[in-house]
mmCIF file of C-alpha atoms and ligand atoms in Angstrom:
data_model
loop_
_atom_site.group_PDB
_atom_site.id
_atom_site.type_symbol
_atom_site.label_atom_id
_atom_site.label_comp_id
_atom_site.label_asym_id
_atom_site.label_seq_id
_atom_site.Cartn_x
_atom_site.Cartn_y
_atom_site.Cartn_z
ATOM 1 C CA MET A 49 -26.450 -2.907 -12.010
ATOM 2 C CA THR A 50 -24.322 -4.049 -9.081
ATOM 3 C CA ASN A 51 -23.418 -2.202 -5.871
ATOM 4 C CA ILE A 52 -19.632 -2.095 -5.883
ATOM 5 C CA ALA A 53 -17.239 -0.695 -3.265
ATOM 6 C CA VAL A 54 -13.788 0.293 -4.502
ATOM 7 C CA ILE A 55 -11.102 0.778 -1.851
ATOM 8 C CA GLY A 56 -7.943 2.435 -3.184
ATOM 9 C CA LEU A 57 -8.594 5.089 -5.836
ATOM 10 C CA GLY A 58 -5.021 5.774 -6.945
ATOM 11 C CA HIS A 59 -3.472 5.608 -10.418
ATOM 12 C CA MET A 60 -5.188 2.299 -11.162
ATOM 13 C CA GLY A 61 -8.177 2.161 -8.807
ATOM 14 C CA GLY A 62 -9.402 5.651 -9.751
ATOM 15 C CA PRO A 63 -9.925 4.984 -13.456
ATOM 16 C CA MET A 64 -11.088 1.408 -12.764
ATOM 17 C CA ALA A 65 -13.837 2.795 -10.503
ATOM 18 C CA ALA A 66 -14.742 5.388 -13.160
ATOM 19 C CA ASN A 67 -15.174 2.629 -15.752
ATOM 20 C CA LEU A 68 -17.462 0.705 -13.395
ATOM 21 C CA VAL A 69 -19.611 3.857 -13.171
ATOM 22 C CA LEU A 70 -19.621 4.166 -16.981
ATOM 23 C CA ALA A 71 -20.790 0.531 -17.208
ATOM 24 C CA GLY A 72 -23.857 1.443 -15.127
ATOM 25 C CA HIS A 73 -22.834 0.132 -11.715
ATOM 26 C CA GLU A 74 -23.501 1.915 -8.425
ATOM 27 C CA VAL A 75 -19.970 2.590 -7.162
ATOM 28 C CA THR A 76 -18.957 3.770 -3.697
ATOM 29 C CA GLY A 77 -15.278 4.489 -3.110
ATOM 30 C CA PHE A 78 -12.815 5.282 -0.385
ATOM 31 C CA ASP A 79 -9.179 6.352 -0.352
ATOM 32 C CA LEU A 80 -7.008 7.586 2.510
ATOM 33 C CA VAL A 81 -5.843 10.460 0.270
ATOM 34 C CA PRO A 82 -8.591 13.116 0.003
ATOM 35 C CA ALA A 83 -7.452 14.248 -3.478
ATOM 36 C CA ALA A 84 -7.850 10.702 -4.846
ATOM 37 C CA LEU A 85 -11.335 10.450 -3.328
ATOM 38 C CA GLU A 86 -12.343 13.839 -4.771
ATOM 39 C CA ALA A 87 -11.036 12.920 -8.243
ATOM 40 C CA ALA A 88 -13.074 9.694 -8.208
ATOM 41 C CA HIS A 89 -16.136 11.583 -6.946
ATOM 42 C CA ALA A 90 -15.830 13.940 -9.931
ATOM 43 C CA ARG A 91 -16.103 10.846 -12.145
ATOM 44 C CA GLY A 92 -19.342 9.601 -10.594
ATOM 45 C CA VAL A 93 -18.101 7.568 -7.612
ATOM 46 C CA ARG A 94 -19.997 8.113 -4.361
ATOM 47 C CA ALA A 95 -17.421 9.139 -1.745
ATOM 48 C CA ALA A 96 -17.520 7.253 1.567
ATOM 49 C CA VAL A 97 -15.948 8.555 4.765
ATOM 50 C CA SER A 98 -14.251 5.229 5.534
ATOM 51 C CA ALA A 99 -13.590 1.833 3.999
ATOM 52 C CA GLN A 100 -16.081 0.319 6.443
ATOM 53 C CA GLU A 101 -18.793 2.724 5.303
ATOM 54 C CA ALA A 102 -17.977 2.099 1.640
ATOM 55 C CA VAL A 103 -18.695 -1.637 1.879
ATOM 56 C CA ILE A 104 -22.099 -1.335 3.605
ATOM 57 C CA GLY A 105 -24.597 -2.694 1.078
ATOM 58 C CA ALA A 106 -21.859 -3.738 -1.376
ATOM 59 C CA GLU A 107 -22.320 -6.904 -3.429
ATOM 60 C CA VAL A 108 -18.752 -6.639 -4.708
ATOM 61 C CA VAL A 109 -15.696 -5.168 -2.927
ATOM 62 C CA LEU A 110 -12.763 -4.272 -5.191
ATOM 63 C CA THR A 111 -9.427 -3.452 -3.542
ATOM 64 C CA VAL A 112 -6.600 -1.751 -5.473
ATOM 65 C CA LEU A 113 -3.854 -0.971 -2.957
ATOM 66 C CA GLN A 114 -0.054 -0.918 -3.210
ATOM 67 C CA THR A 115 1.101 -3.857 -1.094
ATOM 68 C CA GLY A 116 0.084 -7.123 0.512
ATOM 69 C CA SER A 117 0.516 -5.679 4.003
ATOM 70 C CA SER A 118 -1.912 -2.842 3.111
ATOM 71 C CA VAL A 119 -4.465 -5.380 1.894
ATOM 72 C CA LEU A 120 -4.149 -7.588 4.992
ATOM 73 C CA ALA A 121 -4.295 -4.516 7.269
ATOM 74 C CA LEU A 122 -7.435 -3.291 5.485
ATOM 75 C CA TYR A 123 -9.093 -6.708 5.763
ATOM 76 C CA ALA A 124 -8.250 -6.768 9.496
ATOM 77 C CA ALA A 125 -9.743 -3.303 10.040
ATOM 78 C CA GLY A 126 -13.429 -4.171 9.926
ATOM 79 C CA ILE A 127 -14.477 -4.272 6.264
ATOM 80 C CA LEU A 128 -15.040 -8.038 6.302
ATOM 81 C CA GLU A 129 -17.511 -7.552 9.167
ATOM 82 C CA ALA A 130 -19.130 -4.468 7.608
ATOM 83 C CA ALA A 131 -19.805 -6.013 4.178
ATOM 84 C CA PRO A 132 -23.061 -7.981 3.668
ATOM 85 C CA PRO A 133 -22.691 -11.780 4.006
ATOM 86 C CA ASN A 134 -21.464 -13.588 0.884
ATOM 87 C CA SER A 135 -20.034 -10.412 -0.737
ATOM 88 C CA LEU A 136 -17.596 -11.029 -3.566
ATOM 89 C CA PHE A 137 -14.121 -9.643 -2.769
ATOM 90 C CA ILE A 138 -12.001 -8.910 -5.851
ATOM 91 C CA GLU A 139 -8.395 -8.220 -4.814
ATOM 92 C CA SER A 140 -6.605 -6.467 -7.696
ATOM 93 C CA SER A 141 -3.426 -5.193 -6.047
ATOM 94 C CA THR A 142 -0.132 -6.802 -7.098
ATOM 95 C CA ILE A 143 0.923 -8.741 -3.989
ATOM 96 C CA SER A 144 2.711 -11.984 -3.156
ATOM 97 C CA VAL A 145 1.059 -15.341 -3.726
ATOM 98 C CA GLU A 146 1.254 -16.007 0.033
ATOM 99 C CA ASP A 147 -0.401 -12.691 0.937
ATOM 100 C CA ALA A 148 -3.102 -13.310 -1.686
ATOM 101 C CA GLN A 149 -3.836 -16.723 -0.193
ATOM 102 C CA ALA A 150 -3.837 -15.296 3.350
ATOM 103 C CA ALA A 151 -6.255 -12.561 2.250
ATOM 104 C CA HIS A 152 -8.455 -15.171 0.566
ATOM 105 C CA ALA A 153 -8.564 -17.260 3.761
ATOM 106 C CA LEU A 154 -9.720 -14.210 5.763
ATOM 107 C CA VAL A 155 -12.446 -13.529 3.200
ATOM 108 C CA LEU A 156 -13.720 -17.125 3.351
ATOM 109 C CA ALA A 157 -13.551 -17.239 7.157
ATOM 110 C CA ALA A 158 -15.758 -14.123 7.280
ATOM 111 C CA GLY A 159 -18.416 -15.828 5.125
ATOM 112 C CA HIS A 160 -17.616 -14.116 1.829
ATOM 113 C CA ARG A 161 -16.374 -15.162 -1.617
ATOM 114 C CA GLY A 162 -13.120 -13.939 -3.138
ATOM 115 C CA ILE A 163 -10.677 -13.977 -6.023
ATOM 116 C CA ASP A 164 -7.234 -12.530 -6.635
ATOM 117 C CA ALA A 165 -7.302 -10.546 -9.864
ATOM 118 C CA PRO A 166 -4.104 -8.548 -10.441
ATOM 119 C CA VAL A 167 -3.881 -6.552 -13.638
ATOM 120 C CA SER A 168 -1.485 -5.596 -16.353
ATOM 121 C CA GLY A 169 -1.885 -2.778 -18.846
ATOM 122 C CA GLY A 170 -0.898 0.153 -16.634
ATOM 123 C CA VAL A 171 -2.702 3.452 -16.192
ATOM 124 C CA VAL A 172 -3.420 3.642 -19.930
ATOM 125 C CA GLY A 173 -5.211 0.292 -19.782
ATOM 126 C CA ALA A 174 -7.043 1.283 -16.591
ATOM 127 C CA GLU A 175 -8.330 4.470 -18.280
ATOM 128 C CA ALA A 176 -9.294 2.719 -21.521
ATOM 129 C CA ALA A 177 -10.870 -0.317 -19.785
ATOM 130 C CA THR A 178 -8.452 -2.564 -21.663
ATOM 131 C CA LEU A 179 -6.685 -4.137 -18.667
ATOM 132 C CA ALA A 180 -5.680 -7.781 -18.623
ATOM 133 C CA PHE A 181 -6.889 -9.563 -15.472
ATOM 134 C CA MET A 182 -5.179 -12.707 -14.170
ATOM 135 C CA VAL A 183 -7.631 -14.450 -11.867
ATOM 136 C CA GLY A 184 -7.167 -17.002 -9.092
ATOM 137 C CA GLY A 185 -10.228 -18.527 -7.450
ATOM 138 C CA SER A 186 -13.047 -21.027 -7.880
ATOM 139 C CA ASP A 187 -14.993 -21.451 -11.132
ATOM 140 C CA GLU A 188 -18.127 -20.048 -9.454
ATOM 141 C CA ASP A 189 -16.408 -16.941 -8.084
ATOM 142 C CA PHE A 190 -14.658 -16.349 -11.417
ATOM 143 C CA ALA A 191 -18.018 -16.540 -13.230
ATOM 144 C CA ALA A 192 -19.595 -14.143 -10.719
ATOM 145 C CA ALA A 193 -16.749 -11.644 -11.094
ATOM 146 C CA LEU A 194 -16.585 -11.773 -14.889
ATOM 147 C CA PRO A 195 -19.226 -9.103 -15.696
ATOM 148 C CA VAL A 196 -17.531 -6.698 -13.266
ATOM 149 C CA LEU A 197 -14.058 -7.385 -14.640
ATOM 150 C CA GLU A 198 -15.320 -6.975 -18.208
ATOM 151 C CA ALA A 199 -16.252 -3.372 -17.412
ATOM 152 C CA MET A 200 -12.570 -2.658 -16.695
ATOM 153 C CA GLY A 201 -10.643 -5.026 -18.918
ATOM 154 C CA GLN A 202 -10.421 -6.781 -22.236
ATOM 155 C CA ARG A 203 -8.528 -9.960 -21.541
ATOM 156 C CA ILE A 204 -9.592 -11.931 -18.477
ATOM 157 C CA VAL A 205 -7.863 -15.242 -17.830
ATOM 158 C CA HIS A 206 -8.842 -17.737 -15.129
ATOM 159 C CA CYS A 207 -5.424 -19.041 -14.068
ATOM 160 C CA GLY A 208 -6.556 -21.575 -11.455
ATOM 161 C CA GLY A 209 -7.238 -21.612 -7.718
ATOM 162 C CA SER A 210 -6.585 -18.956 -5.088
ATOM 163 C CA GLY A 211 -3.235 -17.167 -5.546
ATOM 164 C CA LEU A 212 -2.653 -18.332 -9.111
ATOM 165 C CA GLY A 213 -3.648 -14.960 -10.564
ATOM 166 C CA GLN A 214 -0.772 -13.448 -8.590
ATOM 167 C CA ALA A 215 1.457 -16.338 -9.674
ATOM 168 C CA ALA A 216 0.751 -15.506 -13.328
ATOM 169 C CA LYS A 217 1.406 -11.807 -12.702
ATOM 170 C CA VAL A 218 4.748 -12.452 -11.012
ATOM 171 C CA CYS A 219 5.869 -14.808 -13.816
ATOM 172 C CA ASN A 220 4.817 -12.313 -16.489
ATOM 173 C CA ASN A 221 6.694 -9.460 -14.839
ATOM 174 C CA LEU A 222 9.814 -11.580 -14.423
ATOM 175 C CA ILE A 223 9.758 -11.934 -18.223
ATOM 176 C CA LEU A 224 9.077 -8.211 -18.639
ATOM 177 C CA GLY A 225 11.890 -6.991 -16.359
ATOM 178 C CA ALA A 226 14.471 -9.370 -17.784
ATOM 179 C CA SER A 227 13.446 -8.647 -21.388
ATOM 180 C CA MET A 228 13.632 -4.866 -20.911
ATOM 181 C CA ILE A 229 17.188 -5.195 -19.614
ATOM 182 C CA ALA A 230 18.113 -7.471 -22.538
ATOM 183 C CA VAL A 231 16.613 -5.057 -25.092
ATOM 184 C CA SER A 232 18.432 -2.132 -23.448
ATOM 185 C CA GLU A 233 21.753 -3.978 -23.447
ATOM 186 C CA ALA A 234 21.280 -4.818 -27.133
ATOM 187 C CA PHE A 235 20.657 -1.151 -28.046
ATOM 188 C CA VAL A 236 23.721 -0.004 -26.087
ATOM 189 C CA LEU A 237 25.841 -2.730 -27.697
ATOM 190 C CA GLY A 238 24.496 -1.675 -31.108
ATOM 191 C CA GLU A 239 25.418 1.956 -30.398
ATOM 192 C CA GLN A 240 28.972 0.972 -29.577
ATOM 193 C CA LEU A 241 29.188 -1.147 -32.737
ATOM 194 C CA GLY A 242 27.935 1.726 -34.903
ATOM 195 C CA LEU A 243 24.441 0.317 -35.513
ATOM 196 C CA SER A 244 21.593 2.846 -35.659
ATOM 197 C CA HIS A 245 18.596 2.460 -33.359
ATOM 198 C CA GLU A 246 16.302 2.323 -36.396
ATOM 199 C CA ALA A 247 18.267 -0.470 -38.069
ATOM 200 C CA LEU A 248 18.352 -2.600 -34.933
ATOM 201 C CA PHE A 249 14.649 -1.978 -34.321
ATOM 202 C CA ASP A 250 13.735 -2.884 -37.917
ATOM 203 C CA VAL A 251 15.639 -6.142 -37.660
ATOM 204 C CA ALA A 252 14.777 -7.257 -34.114
ATOM 205 C CA SER A 253 11.093 -6.239 -34.205
ATOM 206 C CA ASN A 254 10.630 -8.538 -37.207
ATOM 207 C CA ALA A 255 12.932 -11.298 -36.006
ATOM 208 C CA SER A 256 13.322 -13.569 -33.015
ATOM 209 C CA GLY A 257 14.260 -10.688 -30.687
ATOM 210 C CA GLN A 258 10.707 -9.363 -30.942
ATOM 211 C CA CYS A 259 9.008 -8.702 -27.592
ATOM 212 C CA TRP A 260 6.758 -6.133 -25.866
ATOM 213 C CA SER A 261 9.741 -4.354 -24.298
ATOM 214 C CA LEU A 262 10.999 -3.662 -27.816
ATOM 215 C CA THR A 263 7.873 -3.130 -29.887
ATOM 216 C CA ALA A 264 5.592 -1.296 -27.419
ATOM 217 C CA ASN A 265 7.854 0.210 -24.737
ATOM 218 C CA CYS A 266 11.038 0.668 -26.786
ATOM 219 C CA PRO A 267 13.765 2.103 -24.496
ATOM 220 C CA VAL A 268 15.252 4.431 -27.149
ATOM 221 C CA PRO A 269 13.392 7.417 -28.636
ATOM 222 C CA GLY A 270 12.259 7.200 -32.247
ATOM 223 C CA PRO A 271 11.155 3.746 -33.354
ATOM 224 C CA VAL A 272 7.967 3.630 -31.218
ATOM 225 C CA PRO A 273 6.701 7.230 -30.982
ATOM 226 C CA GLY A 274 4.430 6.569 -27.997
ATOM 227 C CA SER A 275 7.051 4.902 -25.812
ATOM 228 C CA PRO A 276 8.198 6.716 -22.622
ATOM 229 C CA ALA A 277 11.713 7.135 -24.087
ATOM 230 C CA ASN A 278 10.214 9.870 -26.285
ATOM 231 C CA HIS A 279 8.935 11.712 -23.221
ATOM 232 C CA HIS A 280 11.995 11.840 -20.955
ATOM 233 C CA TYR A 281 11.038 8.415 -19.565
ATOM 234 C CA ALA A 282 7.949 9.697 -17.751
ATOM 235 C CA PRO A 283 6.064 6.544 -16.609
ATOM 236 C CA GLY A 284 4.314 4.454 -17.847
ATOM 237 C CA PHE A 285 5.251 1.714 -15.507
ATOM 238 C CA SER A 286 7.725 3.048 -12.976
ATOM 239 C CA THR A 287 11.081 1.570 -11.987
ATOM 240 C CA ALA A 288 9.763 1.358 -8.410
ATOM 241 C CA LEU A 289 6.814 -0.829 -9.446
ATOM 242 C CA MET A 290 9.112 -3.031 -11.529
ATOM 243 C CA ALA A 291 11.509 -3.358 -8.586
ATOM 244 C CA LYS A 292 8.541 -4.230 -6.359
ATOM 245 C CA ASP A 293 7.221 -6.870 -8.771
ATOM 246 C CA LEU A 294 10.666 -8.436 -9.251
ATOM 247 C CA GLY A 295 10.992 -8.524 -5.452
ATOM 248 C CA LEU A 296 7.721 -10.489 -5.367
ATOM 249 C CA ALA A 297 9.134 -12.787 -8.054
ATOM 250 C CA GLU A 298 12.279 -13.322 -5.970
ATOM 251 C CA ALA A 299 10.193 -14.148 -2.897
ATOM 252 C CA ALA A 300 8.262 -16.689 -4.959
ATOM 253 C CA LEU A 301 11.511 -18.146 -6.373
ATOM 254 C CA ASP A 302 12.866 -18.538 -2.844
ATOM 255 C CA HIS A 303 9.624 -20.047 -1.600
ATOM 256 C CA VAL A 304 9.616 -22.861 -4.152
ATOM 257 C CA GLY A 305 13.389 -23.171 -4.633
ATOM 258 C CA VAL A 306 13.672 -22.257 -8.319
ATOM 259 C CA ASP A 307 17.101 -21.293 -9.663
ATOM 260 C CA ALA A 308 16.514 -18.190 -11.796
ATOM 261 C CA GLN A 309 19.760 -16.289 -12.156
ATOM 262 C CA VAL A 310 18.612 -13.824 -14.811
ATOM 263 C CA GLY A 311 15.444 -12.974 -12.871
ATOM 264 C CA ARG A 312 17.369 -12.441 -9.641
ATOM 265 C CA LEU A 313 19.940 -10.241 -11.390
ATOM 266 C CA ALA A 314 17.134 -8.236 -13.024
ATOM 267 C CA SER A 315 15.632 -7.726 -9.571
ATOM 268 C CA ALA A 316 18.962 -6.494 -8.142
ATOM 269 C CA LEU A 317 19.545 -4.141 -11.102
ATOM 270 C CA TYR A 318 16.071 -2.582 -10.856
ATOM 271 C CA ARG A 319 16.343 -2.222 -7.079
ATOM 272 C CA ALA A 320 19.683 -0.403 -7.363
ATOM 273 C CA PHE A 321 18.422 1.803 -10.212
ATOM 274 C CA THR A 322 15.237 2.722 -8.306
ATOM 275 C CA ASP A 323 17.209 3.541 -5.172
ATOM 276 C CA GLY A 324 19.470 5.789 -7.280
ATOM 277 C CA SER A 325 18.963 7.875 -10.407
ATOM 278 C CA GLY A 326 16.047 5.845 -11.791
ATOM 279 C CA ASP A 327 13.513 6.858 -9.153
ATOM 280 C CA GLY A 328 10.380 8.310 -10.752
ATOM 281 C CA LEU A 329 11.246 7.152 -14.281
ATOM 282 C CA ASP A 330 9.632 4.559 -16.518
ATOM 283 C CA PHE A 331 11.225 1.113 -16.185
ATOM 284 C CA SER A 332 12.575 1.406 -19.772
ATOM 285 C CA ALA A 333 14.976 4.056 -18.412
ATOM 286 C CA ILE A 334 17.127 1.116 -17.251
ATOM 287 C CA ILE A 335 18.922 1.741 -20.583
ATOM 288 C CA LEU A 336 20.415 4.904 -19.005
ATOM 289 C CA ASP A 337 21.839 2.696 -16.259
ATOM 290 C CA VAL A 338 23.245 0.227 -18.813
ATOM 291 C CA ARG A 339 24.942 3.147 -20.641
ATOM 292 C CA ALA A 340 26.333 4.642 -17.436
ATOM 293 C CA ARG A 341 27.762 1.294 -16.317
ATOM 294 C CA SER A 342 29.180 0.734 -19.824
ATOM 295 C CA GLU A 343 30.925 4.110 -19.789
ATOM 296 C CA GLU A 344 32.483 3.174 -16.442
ATOM 297 C CA ARG A 345 33.929 0.129 -18.238
ATOM 298 C CA GLY A 346 35.382 2.313 -21.000
ATOM 299 C CA ALA A 347 32.601 2.436 -23.599
ATOM 300 C CA ALA A 348 32.257 5.655 -25.585
ATOM 301 C CA PRO A 349 29.548 8.084 -24.376
ATOM 302 C CA GLY A 350 26.152 6.846 -25.566
ATOM 303 C CA ASP A 351 23.478 8.315 -27.810
ATOM 304 C CA ASN A 352 21.352 10.141 -25.251
HETATM 305 P P1 NAD B 1389 -1.386 4.066 -6.006
HETATM 306 O O1 NAD B 1389 -0.420 4.262 -4.893
HETATM 307 O O2 NAD B 1389 -1.547 5.126 -7.031
HETATM 308 O O3 NAD B 1389 -2.837 3.754 -5.405
HETATM 309 C C1 NAD B 1389 -3.050 3.037 -4.213
HETATM 310 C C2 NAD B 1389 -4.059 3.838 -3.423
HETATM 311 O O4 NAD B 1389 -4.483 3.088 -2.299
HETATM 312 C C3 NAD B 1389 -3.508 5.165 -2.877
HETATM 313 O O5 NAD B 1389 -4.286 6.241 -3.386
HETATM 314 C C4 NAD B 1389 -3.623 5.006 -1.369
HETATM 315 O O6 NAD B 1389 -3.942 6.223 -0.708
HETATM 316 C C5 NAD B 1389 -4.742 4.016 -1.262
HETATM 317 N N1 NAD B 1389 -4.788 3.289 0.005
HETATM 318 C C6 NAD B 1389 -3.792 2.648 0.649
HETATM 319 N N2 NAD B 1389 -4.258 2.088 1.789
HETATM 320 C C7 NAD B 1389 -5.583 2.383 1.851
HETATM 321 C C8 NAD B 1389 -6.601 2.082 2.783
HETATM 322 N N3 NAD B 1389 -6.370 1.377 3.894
HETATM 323 N N4 NAD B 1389 -7.844 2.556 2.540
HETATM 324 C C9 NAD B 1389 -8.098 3.282 1.433
HETATM 325 N N5 NAD B 1389 -7.161 3.607 0.508
HETATM 326 C C10 NAD B 1389 -5.915 3.158 0.727
HETATM 327 O O7 NAD B 1389 -0.987 2.673 -6.707
HETATM 328 P P2 NAD B 1389 -1.424 2.185 -8.166
HETATM 329 O O8 NAD B 1389 -0.422 2.626 -9.163
HETATM 330 O O9 NAD B 1389 -2.867 2.490 -8.356
HETATM 331 O O10 NAD B 1389 -1.203 0.609 -7.993
HETATM 332 C C11 NAD B 1389 -2.136 -0.178 -7.290
HETATM 333 C C12 NAD B 1389 -1.719 -1.639 -7.454
HETATM 334 O O11 NAD B 1389 -1.773 -1.997 -8.840
HETATM 335 C C13 NAD B 1389 -0.293 -1.911 -6.969
HETATM 336 O O12 NAD B 1389 -0.251 -3.130 -6.309
HETATM 337 C C14 NAD B 1389 0.503 -1.954 -8.272
HETATM 338 O O13 NAD B 1389 1.654 -2.784 -8.163
HETATM 339 C C15 NAD B 1389 -0.510 -2.512 -9.249
HETATM 340 N N6 NAD B 1389 -0.291 -2.140 -10.646
HETATM 341 C C16 NAD B 1389 0.022 -0.866 -10.971
HETATM 342 C C17 NAD B 1389 0.255 -0.534 -12.301
HETATM 343 C C18 NAD B 1389 0.600 0.890 -12.685
HETATM 344 O O14 NAD B 1389 1.026 1.097 -13.844
HETATM 345 N N7 NAD B 1389 0.418 1.877 -11.818
HETATM 346 C C19 NAD B 1389 0.159 -1.514 -13.303
HETATM 347 C C20 NAD B 1389 -0.201 -2.808 -12.948
HETATM 348 C C21 NAD B 1389 -0.423 -3.118 -11.595
#
């Protein structure tokens, strides 16, 4: 049993904290939103009145916030001083490599240990404790974090030193965003050529076009009954989070000078879609945007 503080009890942090409780850990949580704190409390998390109070006595501090600036602001607001010396900070928000490394430096300077450990698997994976963790940090800190991560996830990969968990996450989501657009464009092209969704799915899911965007999160209703397309594109993984992650990918591309035209275009398309009609939808709804832009170019009205 480990004393664990969880700061950020939203869509991901809430169920992650609940799974730590189910694994037998003593979990204290804090969230700025009272409803999130109450929901976690109902699942066995002790509710603290502040982040500083939550980390008193903690051996492990897990943060699951939205952005890098939130993480750095939280770290600057007294929790590093309030936590016992040599606490293990597990930072599981999706943030830039630079912010992750800056956060790590603050943790070390305050006499603690730390890893970056962003996740994939979404809310479903957070609830089912089947998340994938991509970890950056030392061998020792990875080994210390492993039993805690195993209570929340199934696949835990040590990617290298500080920041390299976030690097893996950003690379993975560049693939994901670009592949979802490619799959969507292929379905819309198929529609215009008279090809049924089922026929294209049967071919591509068993051929070289096979990918997660097609076989798990298929952007048309029918072939994959559980995909958000069957539920009016309710997320799932929202367009806003995809736009955010592709923005992080772009920042990383700029930082190291990599030419990635498809990734940059994917980022621009998701940003425009999120700012417009795609807000609040699953990222597979980008197919609606592909259809709308195709109709503007003279394509026949699409299938849905
Ligand atoms: P969320 O907005 O639901 O949760 C974040 C929570 O942090 C909120 O409840 C907010 O009130 C709280 N918070 C912010 N600042 C705080 C502070 N100073 N003290 C205490 N609480 C604070 O976001 P989420 O969907 O849980 O995502 C969390 C992270 O995980 C993001 O970085 C996201 O990109 C990443 N992620 C999300 C998904 C997903 O499907 N939702 C999948 C993979 C990764």
